[in-house]
mmCIF file of C-alpha atoms and ligand atoms in Angstrom:
data_model
loop_
_atom_site.group_PDB
_atom_site.id
_atom_site.type_symbol
_atom_site.label_atom_id
_atom_site.label_comp_id
_atom_site.label_asym_id
_atom_site.label_seq_id
_atom_site.Cartn_x
_atom_site.Cartn_y
_atom_site.Cartn_z
ATOM 1 C CA MET H 15 10.228 17.350 -19.872
ATOM 2 C CA ASN H 16 11.730 13.933 -20.539
ATOM 3 C CA TYR H 17 9.922 11.257 -18.566
ATOM 4 C CA PHE H 18 11.313 8.156 -20.227
ATOM 5 C CA SER H 19 14.374 6.490 -18.677
ATOM 6 C CA SER H 20 15.172 9.803 -16.988
ATOM 7 C CA ASN H 21 15.571 11.370 -13.528
ATOM 8 C CA PHE H 22 11.905 12.353 -13.523
ATOM 9 C CA LYS H 23 9.983 10.987 -10.522
ATOM 10 C CA LEU H 24 6.260 10.274 -10.449
ATOM 11 C CA GLY H 25 4.752 10.036 -6.967
ATOM 12 C CA ILE H 26 1.646 7.938 -6.374
ATOM 13 C CA LEU H 27 -0.351 8.232 -3.160
ATOM 14 C CA GLY H 28 -1.879 4.842 -2.421
ATOM 15 C CA GLY H 29 -0.484 1.419 -3.146
ATOM 16 C CA GLY H 30 -3.613 -0.620 -3.895
ATOM 17 C CA GLN H 31 -4.735 -2.424 -7.027
ATOM 18 C CA LEU H 32 -5.309 0.778 -9.018
ATOM 19 C CA GLY H 33 -1.728 1.810 -8.337
ATOM 20 C CA LYS H 34 -0.493 -1.664 -9.198
ATOM 21 C CA MET H 35 -2.212 -1.549 -12.591
ATOM 22 C CA LEU H 36 -0.893 1.986 -13.176
ATOM 23 C CA LEU H 37 2.602 0.670 -12.513
ATOM 24 C CA ASN H 38 2.285 -1.800 -15.413
ATOM 25 C CA ASP H 39 2.261 1.256 -17.637
ATOM 26 C CA THR H 40 5.008 3.210 -15.862
ATOM 27 C CA ARG H 41 7.115 0.055 -16.321
ATOM 28 C CA LYS H 42 6.121 -0.048 -20.000
ATOM 29 C CA PHE H 43 7.367 3.544 -20.420
ATOM 30 C CA ASP H 44 10.248 3.161 -17.943
ATOM 31 C CA ILE H 45 9.005 6.050 -15.831
ATOM 32 C CA TYR H 46 10.476 6.134 -12.306
ATOM 33 C CA THR H 47 7.857 5.821 -9.549
ATOM 34 C CA CYS H 48 7.624 6.388 -5.798
ATOM 35 C CA VAL H 49 4.579 4.994 -3.956
ATOM 36 C CA LEU H 50 3.320 5.933 -0.480
ATOM 37 C CA ASP H 51 1.055 3.534 1.401
ATOM 38 C CA ALA H 52 0.399 2.625 5.019
ATOM 39 C CA SER H 53 0.667 -1.124 4.496
ATOM 40 C CA ASN H 54 3.850 -3.057 4.032
ATOM 41 C CA GLU H 55 1.814 -5.598 2.068
ATOM 42 C CA ALA H 56 0.386 -3.091 -0.435
ATOM 43 C CA PRO H 57 -0.068 -4.557 -3.957
ATOM 44 C CA CYS H 58 2.185 -1.780 -5.357
ATOM 45 C CA LYS H 59 5.176 -2.693 -3.262
ATOM 46 C CA ILE H 60 6.756 -5.076 -5.731
ATOM 47 C CA ALA H 61 6.255 -2.959 -8.849
ATOM 48 C CA SER H 62 7.294 0.571 -7.789
ATOM 49 C CA ASN H 63 10.868 1.812 -7.928
ATOM 50 C CA GLU H 64 10.617 3.203 -4.393
ATOM 51 C CA PHE H 65 8.082 2.167 -1.808
ATOM 52 C CA HIS H 66 7.536 4.533 1.158
ATOM 53 C CA LEU H 67 5.596 3.525 4.244
ATOM 54 C CA GLY H 68 3.283 6.219 5.636
ATOM 55 C CA ASP H 69 -0.253 7.243 6.523
ATOM 56 C CA LEU H 70 -1.995 8.936 3.561
ATOM 57 C CA MET H 71 -4.123 11.072 5.899
ATOM 58 C CA ASP H 72 -1.059 12.363 7.768
ATOM 59 C CA TYR H 73 0.026 15.872 6.682
ATOM 60 C CA ASP H 74 3.765 15.356 7.239
ATOM 61 C CA ALA H 75 3.847 11.925 5.607
ATOM 62 C CA VAL H 76 2.174 13.223 2.427
ATOM 63 C CA TYR H 77 4.069 16.545 2.379
ATOM 64 C CA ASN H 78 7.511 14.977 2.882
ATOM 65 C CA PHE H 79 6.784 12.333 0.262
ATOM 66 C CA GLY H 80 5.501 14.933 -2.212
ATOM 67 C CA LYS H 81 8.659 17.057 -1.843
ATOM 68 C CA GLN H 82 10.675 14.215 -3.362
ATOM 69 C CA VAL H 83 8.765 13.915 -6.642
ATOM 70 C CA ASP H 84 8.097 16.019 -9.757
ATOM 71 C CA VAL H 85 4.474 15.101 -10.409
ATOM 72 C CA LEU H 86 2.175 13.734 -7.735
ATOM 73 C CA THR H 87 -0.989 11.744 -8.393
ATOM 74 C CA PHE H 88 -3.196 9.489 -6.272
ATOM 75 C CA GLU H 89 -5.115 6.257 -6.644
ATOM 76 C CA ILE H 90 -7.363 6.788 -3.622
ATOM 77 C CA GLU H 91 -9.417 9.802 -2.496
ATOM 78 C CA ASN H 92 -8.724 9.580 1.219
ATOM 79 C CA VAL H 93 -5.455 11.493 1.340
ATOM 80 C CA ASN H 94 -4.417 14.638 3.214
ATOM 81 C CA VAL H 95 -5.579 17.507 0.975
ATOM 82 C CA ASP H 96 -3.917 20.267 3.046
ATOM 83 C CA ALA H 97 -0.556 18.678 2.277
ATOM 84 C CA LEU H 98 -1.418 18.537 -1.439
ATOM 85 C CA GLU H 99 -2.346 22.207 -1.382
ATOM 86 C CA ALA H 100 0.941 23.147 0.299
ATOM 87 C CA LEU H 101 2.878 21.114 -2.274
ATOM 88 C CA GLU H 102 1.057 22.824 -5.158
ATOM 89 C CA LYS H 103 1.991 26.224 -3.706
ATOM 90 C CA GLU H 104 5.616 25.110 -3.611
ATOM 91 C CA GLY H 105 5.621 24.104 -7.280
ATOM 92 C CA VAL H 106 4.952 20.363 -7.185
ATOM 93 C CA LYS H 107 2.519 19.433 -9.936
ATOM 94 C CA VAL H 108 -0.414 17.702 -8.249
ATOM 95 C CA TYR H 109 -2.815 16.059 -10.712
ATOM 96 C CA PRO H 110 -5.763 15.898 -10.231
ATOM 97 C CA ALA H 111 -5.702 19.197 -8.300
ATOM 98 C CA SER H 112 -6.139 19.442 -4.515
ATOM 99 C CA GLN H 113 -9.166 21.693 -5.018
ATOM 100 C CA THR H 114 -10.972 18.984 -6.998
ATOM 101 C CA LEU H 115 -10.189 16.396 -4.380
ATOM 102 C CA ARG H 116 -11.426 18.710 -1.616
ATOM 103 C CA THR H 117 -14.760 19.065 -3.419
ATOM 104 C CA ILE H 118 -15.103 15.361 -4.112
ATOM 105 C CA GLN H 119 -14.031 14.098 -0.685
ATOM 106 C CA ASN H 120 -17.239 15.441 0.835
ATOM 107 C CA LYS H 121 -20.440 14.212 -0.823
ATOM 108 C CA ALA H 122 -22.452 17.266 0.309
ATOM 109 C CA ARG H 123 -19.858 19.596 -1.233
ATOM 110 C CA GLN H 124 -19.711 17.416 -4.351
ATOM 111 C CA LYS H 125 -23.499 17.619 -4.824
ATOM 112 C CA LEU H 126 -23.402 21.400 -4.324
ATOM 113 C CA PHE H 127 -20.758 21.601 -7.032
ATOM 114 C CA TYR H 128 -23.115 19.909 -9.500
ATOM 115 C CA ARG H 129 -25.931 22.219 -8.515
ATOM 116 C CA ASP H 130 -23.720 25.334 -8.845
ATOM 117 C CA ASN H 131 -22.450 24.219 -12.239
ATOM 118 C CA ASN H 132 -25.831 23.248 -13.690
ATOM 119 C CA LEU H 133 -24.858 19.610 -13.897
ATOM 120 C CA PRO H 134 -27.768 17.168 -13.554
ATOM 121 C CA THR H 135 -27.990 15.295 -10.245
ATOM 122 C CA SER H 136 -30.799 14.109 -7.963
ATOM 123 C CA PRO H 137 -32.191 16.547 -5.356
ATOM 124 C CA PHE H 138 -30.693 16.278 -1.857
ATOM 125 C CA THR H 139 -30.552 17.846 1.608
ATOM 126 C CA ARG H 140 -27.437 18.178 3.743
ATOM 127 C CA PHE H 141 -27.488 17.389 7.472
ATOM 128 C CA ALA H 142 -24.751 18.085 10.022
ATOM 129 C CA TYR H 143 -25.669 14.897 11.916
ATOM 130 C CA THR H 144 -27.708 11.772 11.123
ATOM 131 C CA SER H 145 -29.859 12.511 14.192
ATOM 132 C CA GLU H 146 -31.193 15.575 12.346
ATOM 133 C CA VAL H 147 -32.436 13.311 9.550
ATOM 134 C CA LYS H 148 -34.808 11.628 11.990
ATOM 135 C CA GLU H 149 -36.088 15.028 13.171
ATOM 136 C CA ALA H 150 -36.655 16.126 9.571
ATOM 137 C CA ILE H 151 -38.791 13.034 8.948
ATOM 138 C CA GLU H 152 -40.797 13.724 12.132
ATOM 139 C CA HIS H 153 -41.371 17.361 11.086
ATOM 140 C CA GLY H 154 -42.416 16.241 7.622
ATOM 141 C CA SER H 155 -39.676 18.151 5.786
ATOM 142 C CA LEU H 156 -38.127 14.886 4.554
ATOM 143 C CA THR H 157 -40.135 11.985 3.180
ATOM 144 C CA ILE H 158 -39.301 8.314 2.988
ATOM 145 C CA PRO H 159 -37.878 6.649 0.888
ATOM 146 C CA PHE H 160 -34.515 8.357 0.345
ATOM 147 C CA VAL H 161 -30.855 7.437 0.209
ATOM 148 C CA TRP H 162 -28.710 8.284 3.244
ATOM 149 C CA LYS H 163 -25.062 8.926 2.470
ATOM 150 C CA SER H 164 -22.263 9.696 4.855
ATOM 151 C CA ALA H 165 -20.616 12.917 3.622
ATOM 152 C CA GLN H 166 -17.129 11.543 4.125
ATOM 153 C CA PHE H 167 -15.098 8.330 4.047
ATOM 154 C CA GLY H 168 -17.649 6.164 2.222
ATOM 155 C CA TYR H 169 -16.433 3.841 -0.516
ATOM 156 C CA ASP H 170 -17.713 0.765 -2.357
ATOM 157 C CA GLY H 171 -21.187 1.192 -0.930
ATOM 158 C CA GLN H 172 -19.987 1.604 2.679
ATOM 159 C CA GLY H 173 -21.626 4.744 3.982
ATOM 160 C CA VAL H 174 -24.723 4.400 1.756
ATOM 161 C CA LYS H 175 -28.109 3.204 2.999
ATOM 162 C CA ILE H 176 -31.451 3.122 1.228
ATOM 163 C CA VAL H 177 -33.926 4.250 3.881
ATOM 164 C CA LYS H 178 -37.390 2.787 3.424
ATOM 165 C CA SER H 179 -38.521 3.109 7.043
ATOM 166 C CA VAL H 180 -37.327 5.099 10.060
ATOM 167 C CA SER H 181 -35.870 1.935 11.577
ATOM 168 C CA ASP H 182 -33.377 1.778 8.665
ATOM 169 C CA LEU H 183 -31.650 4.770 10.266
ATOM 170 C CA GLU H 184 -30.811 2.773 13.372
ATOM 171 C CA GLY H 185 -27.169 1.910 13.738
ATOM 172 C CA LEU H 186 -25.998 4.527 11.225
ATOM 173 C CA PRO H 187 -23.105 6.693 12.455
ATOM 174 C CA ASN H 188 -24.120 10.150 13.713
ATOM 175 C CA VAL H 189 -22.073 12.078 11.154
ATOM 176 C CA GLU H 190 -22.440 14.766 8.495
ATOM 177 C CA CYS H 191 -24.588 13.250 5.756
ATOM 178 C CA ILE H 192 -26.940 13.867 2.868
ATOM 179 C CA ALA H 193 -30.423 12.537 2.176
ATOM 180 C CA GLU H 194 -30.796 12.092 -1.546
ATOM 181 C CA GLU H 195 -33.892 11.384 -3.612
ATOM 182 C CA LEU H 196 -34.099 7.678 -4.448
ATOM 183 C CA VAL H 197 -33.719 7.305 -8.213
ATOM 184 C CA PRO H 198 -35.627 4.323 -9.671
ATOM 185 C CA PHE H 199 -33.018 4.011 -12.403
ATOM 186 C CA LYS H 200 -33.042 1.800 -15.501
ATOM 187 C CA ASN H 201 -29.274 1.507 -15.563
ATOM 188 C CA GLU H 202 -26.146 2.650 -13.792
ATOM 189 C CA LEU H 203 -23.702 4.008 -16.349
ATOM 190 C CA ALA H 204 -20.179 5.378 -16.223
ATOM 191 C CA VAL H 205 -17.947 7.352 -18.546
ATOM 192 C CA ILE H 206 -14.244 7.898 -17.924
ATOM 193 C CA VAL H 207 -12.873 11.166 -19.274
ATOM 194 C CA ALA H 208 -9.187 11.979 -19.549
ATOM 195 C CA ARG H 209 -8.084 15.613 -19.681
ATOM 196 C CA THR H 210 -4.589 17.093 -19.977
ATOM 197 C CA PRO H 211 -3.237 20.354 -18.471
ATOM 198 C CA SER H 212 -3.520 21.826 -21.993
ATOM 199 C CA GLY H 213 -7.245 21.009 -21.998
ATOM 200 C CA GLU H 214 -7.266 18.097 -24.477
ATOM 201 C CA SER H 215 -10.096 15.703 -23.542
ATOM 202 C CA LYS H 216 -11.051 12.195 -24.602
ATOM 203 C CA ASN H 217 -13.751 9.923 -23.241
ATOM 204 C CA PHE H 218 -13.947 6.151 -23.101
ATOM 205 C CA PRO H 219 -17.211 4.523 -24.271
ATOM 206 C CA VAL H 220 -20.207 4.446 -21.924
ATOM 207 C CA VAL H 221 -20.242 1.344 -19.723
ATOM 208 C CA GLU H 222 -23.066 -0.317 -17.851
ATOM 209 C CA MET H 223 -22.468 -1.214 -14.223
ATOM 210 C CA GLU H 224 -24.362 -4.042 -12.567
ATOM 211 C CA PHE H 225 -24.282 -3.941 -8.786
ATOM 212 C CA HIS H 226 -24.347 -6.691 -6.194
ATOM 213 C CA PRO H 227 -27.714 -6.193 -4.493
ATOM 214 C CA GLU H 228 -26.463 -6.613 -0.896
ATOM 215 C CA ALA H 229 -22.910 -5.312 -1.036
ATOM 216 C CA ASN H 230 -23.807 -2.160 -3.057
ATOM 217 C CA GLN H 231 -20.651 -2.857 -5.034
ATOM 218 C CA VAL H 232 -20.030 -3.188 -8.789
ATOM 219 C CA GLU H 233 -20.199 -6.825 -9.801
ATOM 220 C CA TYR H 234 -20.099 -6.597 -13.610
ATOM 221 C CA VAL H 235 -19.022 -3.812 -15.971
ATOM 222 C CA ILE H 236 -20.195 -4.085 -19.566
ATOM 223 C CA CYS H 237 -18.493 -2.145 -22.358
ATOM 224 C CA PRO H 238 -20.167 -0.834 -24.434
ATOM 225 C CA ALA H 239 -23.379 -0.243 -22.478
ATOM 226 C CA ARG H 240 -26.384 -1.863 -24.156
ATOM 227 C CA ILE H 241 -28.336 1.402 -24.445
ATOM 228 C CA PRO H 242 -29.614 3.502 -27.368
ATOM 229 C CA GLU H 243 -27.093 5.722 -29.136
ATOM 230 C CA ASP H 244 -28.808 8.982 -28.131
ATOM 231 C CA VAL H 245 -28.796 8.031 -24.434
ATOM 232 C CA ALA H 246 -25.100 7.114 -24.660
ATOM 233 C CA GLN H 247 -24.355 10.474 -26.276
ATOM 234 C CA LYS H 248 -26.220 12.267 -23.491
ATOM 235 C CA ALA H 249 -24.121 10.446 -20.884
ATOM 236 C CA ILE H 250 -20.912 11.344 -22.724
ATOM 237 C CA ASP H 251 -21.951 15.007 -22.940
ATOM 238 C CA VAL H 252 -22.628 15.133 -19.190
ATOM 239 C CA ALA H 253 -19.290 13.460 -18.419
ATOM 240 C CA LEU H 254 -17.313 15.842 -20.651
ATOM 241 C CA LYS H 255 -19.096 18.841 -19.157
ATOM 242 C CA THR H 256 -18.286 17.591 -15.660
ATOM 243 C CA SER H 257 -14.587 17.149 -16.406
ATOM 244 C CA GLU H 258 -14.550 20.653 -17.917
ATOM 245 C CA ALA H 259 -16.332 22.144 -14.885
ATOM 246 C CA PHE H 260 -13.637 20.758 -12.580
ATOM 247 C CA ASN H 261 -10.977 22.000 -14.998
ATOM 248 C CA HIS H 262 -9.793 18.486 -14.433
ATOM 249 C CA VAL H 263 -6.384 16.988 -15.149
ATOM 250 C CA GLY H 264 -6.098 13.195 -15.282
ATOM 251 C CA LEU H 265 -8.899 10.659 -15.298
ATOM 252 C CA LEU H 266 -12.364 11.500 -14.054
ATOM 253 C CA ALA H 267 -14.797 8.598 -13.785
ATOM 254 C CA VAL H 268 -18.354 9.907 -13.884
ATOM 255 C CA GLU H 269 -20.959 7.524 -12.451
ATOM 256 C CA MET H 270 -24.493 8.232 -13.630
ATOM 257 C CA PHE H 271 -28.051 6.978 -13.437
ATOM 258 C CA GLN H 272 -30.181 6.483 -16.560
ATOM 259 C CA THR H 273 -33.669 7.291 -15.314
ATOM 260 C CA GLN H 274 -36.929 5.705 -16.476
ATOM 261 C CA ASN H 275 -37.342 8.713 -18.829
ATOM 262 C CA ASP H 276 -33.809 8.286 -20.183
ATOM 263 C CA GLU H 277 -32.534 11.360 -18.371
ATOM 264 C CA ILE H 278 -28.970 11.267 -17.121
ATOM 265 C CA LEU H 279 -28.219 12.159 -13.475
ATOM 266 C CA ILE H 280 -24.725 12.229 -12.005
ATOM 267 C CA ASN H 281 -24.371 9.961 -8.970
ATOM 268 C CA GLU H 282 -20.767 10.691 -8.096
ATOM 269 C CA VAL H 283 -17.321 11.057 -9.620
ATOM 270 C CA ALA H 284 -13.924 9.552 -8.902
ATOM 271 C CA PRO H 285 -10.808 11.549 -9.864
ATOM 272 C CA ARG H 286 -8.620 8.517 -10.659
ATOM 273 C CA PRO H 287 -8.563 5.201 -12.503
ATOM 274 C CA HIS H 288 -11.821 3.449 -11.733
ATOM 275 C CA ASN H 289 -13.333 -0.005 -11.444
ATOM 276 C CA SER H 290 -15.591 0.831 -14.400
ATOM 277 C CA GLY H 291 -12.545 1.041 -16.687
ATOM 278 C CA HIS H 292 -10.633 -2.138 -15.899
ATOM 279 C CA GLN H 293 -11.845 -3.900 -19.058
ATOM 280 C CA SER H 294 -9.966 -1.221 -21.036
ATOM 281 C CA ILE H 295 -6.715 -3.115 -20.346
ATOM 282 C CA GLU H 296 -7.748 -5.908 -22.700
ATOM 283 C CA ALA H 297 -10.582 -4.355 -24.705
ATOM 284 C CA SER H 298 -9.392 -0.831 -25.617
ATOM 285 C CA TYR H 299 -6.662 0.561 -27.811
ATOM 286 C CA THR H 300 -5.435 2.478 -24.746
ATOM 287 C CA SER H 301 -6.054 1.329 -21.184
ATOM 288 C CA GLN H 302 -7.413 3.788 -18.633
ATOM 289 C CA PHE H 303 -4.095 3.499 -16.757
ATOM 290 C CA GLU H 304 -1.952 4.441 -19.744
ATOM 291 C CA GLN H 305 -4.419 7.251 -20.451
ATOM 292 C CA HIS H 306 -4.093 8.595 -16.889
ATOM 293 C CA LEU H 307 -0.310 8.759 -17.301
ATOM 294 C CA ARG H 308 -0.615 10.460 -20.682
ATOM 295 C CA ALA H 309 -3.048 12.984 -19.182
ATOM 296 C CA ILE H 310 -1.097 13.953 -16.047
ATOM 297 C CA LEU H 311 2.186 14.138 -17.985
ATOM 298 C CA ASN H 312 0.595 16.356 -20.671
ATOM 299 C CA LEU H 313 1.351 13.803 -23.388
ATOM 300 C CA PRO H 314 -0.964 13.242 -26.377
ATOM 301 C CA LEU H 315 -3.987 11.176 -25.304
ATOM 302 C CA GLY H 316 -4.447 7.693 -26.781
ATOM 303 C CA ARG H 317 -7.355 6.179 -28.705
ATOM 304 C CA THR H 318 -10.266 5.369 -26.414
ATOM 305 C CA ASP H 319 -12.412 3.205 -28.660
ATOM 306 C CA SER H 320 -12.656 -0.534 -28.051
ATOM 307 C CA LYS H 321 -11.042 -3.255 -30.113
ATOM 308 C CA VAL H 322 -13.620 -5.766 -28.907
ATOM 309 C CA GLY H 323 -16.549 -6.021 -26.469
ATOM 310 C CA GLY H 324 -15.394 -6.306 -22.855
ATOM 311 C CA VAL H 325 -17.005 -7.405 -19.608
ATOM 312 C CA MET H 326 -15.310 -7.140 -16.231
ATOM 313 C CA VAL H 327 -16.289 -9.178 -13.231
ATOM 314 C CA ASN H 328 -14.956 -8.302 -9.791
ATOM 315 C CA LEU H 329 -13.450 -11.064 -7.689
ATOM 316 C CA VAL H 330 -14.399 -10.300 -4.134
ATOM 317 C CA GLY H 331 -13.888 -12.306 -0.965
ATOM 318 C CA SER H 332 -16.674 -14.865 -0.437
ATOM 319 C CA GLU H 333 -18.976 -14.408 2.528
ATOM 320 C CA GLY H 334 -17.989 -16.483 5.529
ATOM 321 C CA TYR H 335 -14.238 -16.493 4.798
ATOM 322 C CA SER H 336 -11.548 -14.320 6.390
ATOM 323 C CA GLY H 337 -7.806 -14.892 6.498
ATOM 324 C CA ASN H 338 -5.034 -15.997 4.142
ATOM 325 C CA VAL H 339 -6.541 -16.018 0.663
ATOM 326 C CA VAL H 340 -6.895 -19.053 -1.599
ATOM 327 C CA TYR H 341 -8.212 -18.775 -5.174
ATOM 328 C CA GLU H 342 -10.031 -21.854 -6.415
ATOM 329 C CA ASN H 343 -10.565 -22.779 -10.071
ATOM 330 C CA ILE H 344 -8.616 -19.929 -11.722
ATOM 331 C CA SER H 345 -7.095 -22.338 -14.231
ATOM 332 C CA ASN H 346 -10.573 -23.661 -15.119
ATOM 333 C CA ILE H 347 -11.853 -20.250 -16.146
ATOM 334 C CA MET H 348 -8.692 -19.587 -18.151
ATOM 335 C CA GLY H 349 -9.883 -22.368 -20.440
ATOM 336 C CA LEU H 350 -12.871 -20.241 -21.440
ATOM 337 C CA ASP H 351 -12.555 -18.055 -24.546
ATOM 338 C CA GLY H 352 -11.272 -14.514 -24.040
ATOM 339 C CA VAL H 353 -10.813 -14.728 -20.279
ATOM 340 C CA THR H 354 -7.964 -12.956 -18.437
ATOM 341 C CA PRO H 355 -7.717 -12.936 -14.638
ATOM 342 C CA HIS H 356 -6.059 -10.122 -12.648
ATOM 343 C CA ILE H 357 -5.050 -10.996 -9.103
ATOM 344 C CA TYR H 358 -4.190 -7.963 -6.978
ATOM 345 C CA GLY H 359 -1.831 -9.657 -4.550
ATOM 346 C CA LYS H 360 -3.657 -8.911 -1.290
ATOM 347 C CA LYS H 361 -2.692 -11.577 1.241
ATOM 348 C CA GLN H 362 -5.831 -11.478 3.354
ATOM 349 C CA THR H 363 -9.382 -11.983 2.174
ATOM 350 C CA ARG H 364 -12.583 -10.897 3.907
ATOM 351 C CA PRO H 365 -16.203 -10.812 2.726
ATOM 352 C CA PHE H 366 -16.617 -8.507 -0.315
ATOM 353 C CA ARG H 367 -12.994 -7.275 -0.271
ATOM 354 C CA LYS H 368 -11.883 -6.577 -3.851
ATOM 355 C CA MET H 369 -9.188 -9.209 -4.450
ATOM 356 C CA GLY H 370 -8.999 -9.222 -8.229
ATOM 357 C CA HIS H 371 -11.048 -9.032 -11.390
ATOM 358 C CA VAL H 372 -11.501 -10.995 -14.592
ATOM 359 C CA THR H 373 -11.926 -9.514 -18.061
ATOM 360 C CA ILE H 374 -13.865 -11.345 -20.730
ATOM 361 C CA VAL H 375 -13.542 -10.148 -24.326
ATOM 362 C CA ASP H 376 -15.825 -11.187 -27.159
ATOM 363 C CA GLN H 377 -17.090 -9.584 -30.366
ATOM 364 C CA ASP H 378 -20.577 -10.329 -29.024
ATOM 365 C CA ILE H 379 -21.106 -8.417 -25.774
ATOM 366 C CA ASN H 380 -24.003 -10.636 -24.711
ATOM 367 C CA MET H 381 -21.788 -13.699 -25.069
ATOM 368 C CA ALA H 382 -19.093 -11.984 -22.971
ATOM 369 C CA ARG H 383 -21.703 -11.225 -20.301
ATOM 370 C CA LYS H 384 -22.763 -14.901 -20.313
ATOM 371 C CA ILE H 385 -19.184 -16.134 -19.912
ATOM 372 C CA ALA H 386 -18.748 -13.583 -17.094
ATOM 373 C CA GLU H 387 -21.503 -15.290 -15.162
ATOM 374 C CA GLU H 388 -19.788 -18.628 -15.591
ATOM 375 C CA VAL H 389 -16.526 -17.069 -14.389
ATOM 376 C CA LYS H 390 -18.270 -15.615 -11.352
ATOM 377 C CA SER H 391 -19.839 -18.915 -10.347
ATOM 378 C CA THR H 392 -16.668 -20.939 -10.966
ATOM 379 C CA ILE H 393 -13.942 -18.929 -9.193
ATOM 380 C CA LYS H 394 -14.012 -19.006 -5.403
ATOM 381 C CA VAL H 395 -12.119 -16.509 -3.255
ATOM 382 C CA ILE H 396 -11.873 -18.209 0.121
ATOM 383 C CA SER H 397 -9.411 -18.588 2.980
ATOM 384 C CA GLU H 398 -7.077 -21.401 4.023
HETATM 385 P P1 ADP J 407 -19.969 4.765 -3.006
HETATM 386 O O1 ADP J 407 -19.347 6.102 -2.928
HETATM 387 O O2 ADP J 407 -19.793 3.965 -1.771
HETATM 388 O O3 ADP J 407 -19.621 4.010 -4.269
HETATM 389 P P2 ADP J 407 -22.518 5.535 -4.191
HETATM 390 O O4 ADP J 407 -22.955 6.907 -3.896
HETATM 391 O O5 ADP J 407 -21.972 5.274 -5.554
HETATM 392 O O6 ADP J 407 -21.538 5.025 -3.054
HETATM 393 O O7 ADP J 407 -23.742 4.546 -3.951
HETATM 394 C C1 ADP J 407 -23.587 3.140 -4.053
HETATM 395 C C2 ADP J 407 -24.752 2.546 -4.809
HETATM 396 O O8 ADP J 407 -25.995 2.831 -4.116
HETATM 397 C C3 ADP J 407 -24.979 3.133 -6.187
HETATM 398 O O9 ADP J 407 -24.131 2.577 -7.143
HETATM 399 C C4 ADP J 407 -26.456 2.800 -6.414
HETATM 400 O O10 ADP J 407 -26.617 1.444 -6.756
HETATM 401 C C5 ADP J 407 -27.043 3.048 -5.059
HETATM 402 N N1 ADP J 407 -27.506 4.465 -4.987
HETATM 403 C C6 ADP J 407 -26.771 5.539 -4.619
HETATM 404 N N2 ADP J 407 -27.488 6.680 -4.699
HETATM 405 C C7 ADP J 407 -28.709 6.342 -5.139
HETATM 406 C C8 ADP J 407 -29.911 7.075 -5.433
HETATM 407 N N3 ADP J 407 -30.006 8.390 -5.248
HETATM 408 N N4 ADP J 407 -30.979 6.368 -5.873
HETATM 409 C C9 ADP J 407 -30.933 5.035 -6.044
HETATM 410 N N5 ADP J 407 -29.835 4.286 -5.781
HETATM 411 C C10 ADP J 407 -28.732 4.916 -5.342
#
């Protein structure tokens, strides 16, 4: 198949920042793209060849869009999987596969998958409704503390609650959920694995993720993770095994906990480019976005080692500001060594909305981490 400057059409479901960064690479290769998103202001709108407006959860919207392309991928998990399955049956190449997405979309099903495939994850119980969690505590079959997770539609820490007393359950939606053992982890790690339809796999280095304590959202990503070699190797082995178990095609970001005993437990996976790989744009020989394209198009995978240490800091909307976005002090941080800002192009800010990120490269990873803190405290994402 000739993808370059040809009639080939790549469809992308979702028009957010991940799609926008993927489009830098389709532009680089001159691969024709069609993007479907529900918002006329989606970051992808200006960079795709064709922009289609439609609801990603709507069967007809996804099916009709998919019929017009040769390979279909997605940059967001919340899409209509029945439509993907129908398209696969009719010969459209959907990568990653609908079956994988169906498993991942539901956290209870995802955890069962790990259990069934002997992949390490923390113990959990599934509940049809949150109200049953309360009953389980009363009957003594569930003990506090634990982590409550909505089975569906959670993202960026929405739909996750650490329950330390029964009152923490108040106000949670009465939906299908899991109660997961609270892991007192040393570190949160991630490994992105790329796999082609022919089964070639390559992993990016292990990264360390530092989370914002209130927002439950990644604040800094540090590549490489500052952990012992044998622990890093263990994390890589788990990630490769996970990608293999899904028979995955495309990128799979595997988020893991490093426990106090240096065991590795899978937290969750994302079958797409991921926040934990953004630093690869500046710091790696091949960015995660280029690698995703190579993987889903069955092209040879690129080098995944880093040219330099990289730290990524997310730019999220400041608390107390909603409305038309204004970025303050971007030019100041560009005066710091090795600093590159990425602005996603979302018009409206709100507290903790991901509006952009900044990559800091340095031979010394601790220096990069220090500059990242300066970046974080200097840039302000506010409203007019
Ligand atoms: P999301 O799908 O919204 O990203 P996650 O399942 O990754 O949600 O949880 C968000 C964050 O909550 C994690 O990155 C971690 O900091 C914390 N967390 C999740 N599960 C556990 C757990 N079992 N033990 C301790 N902390 C957890």
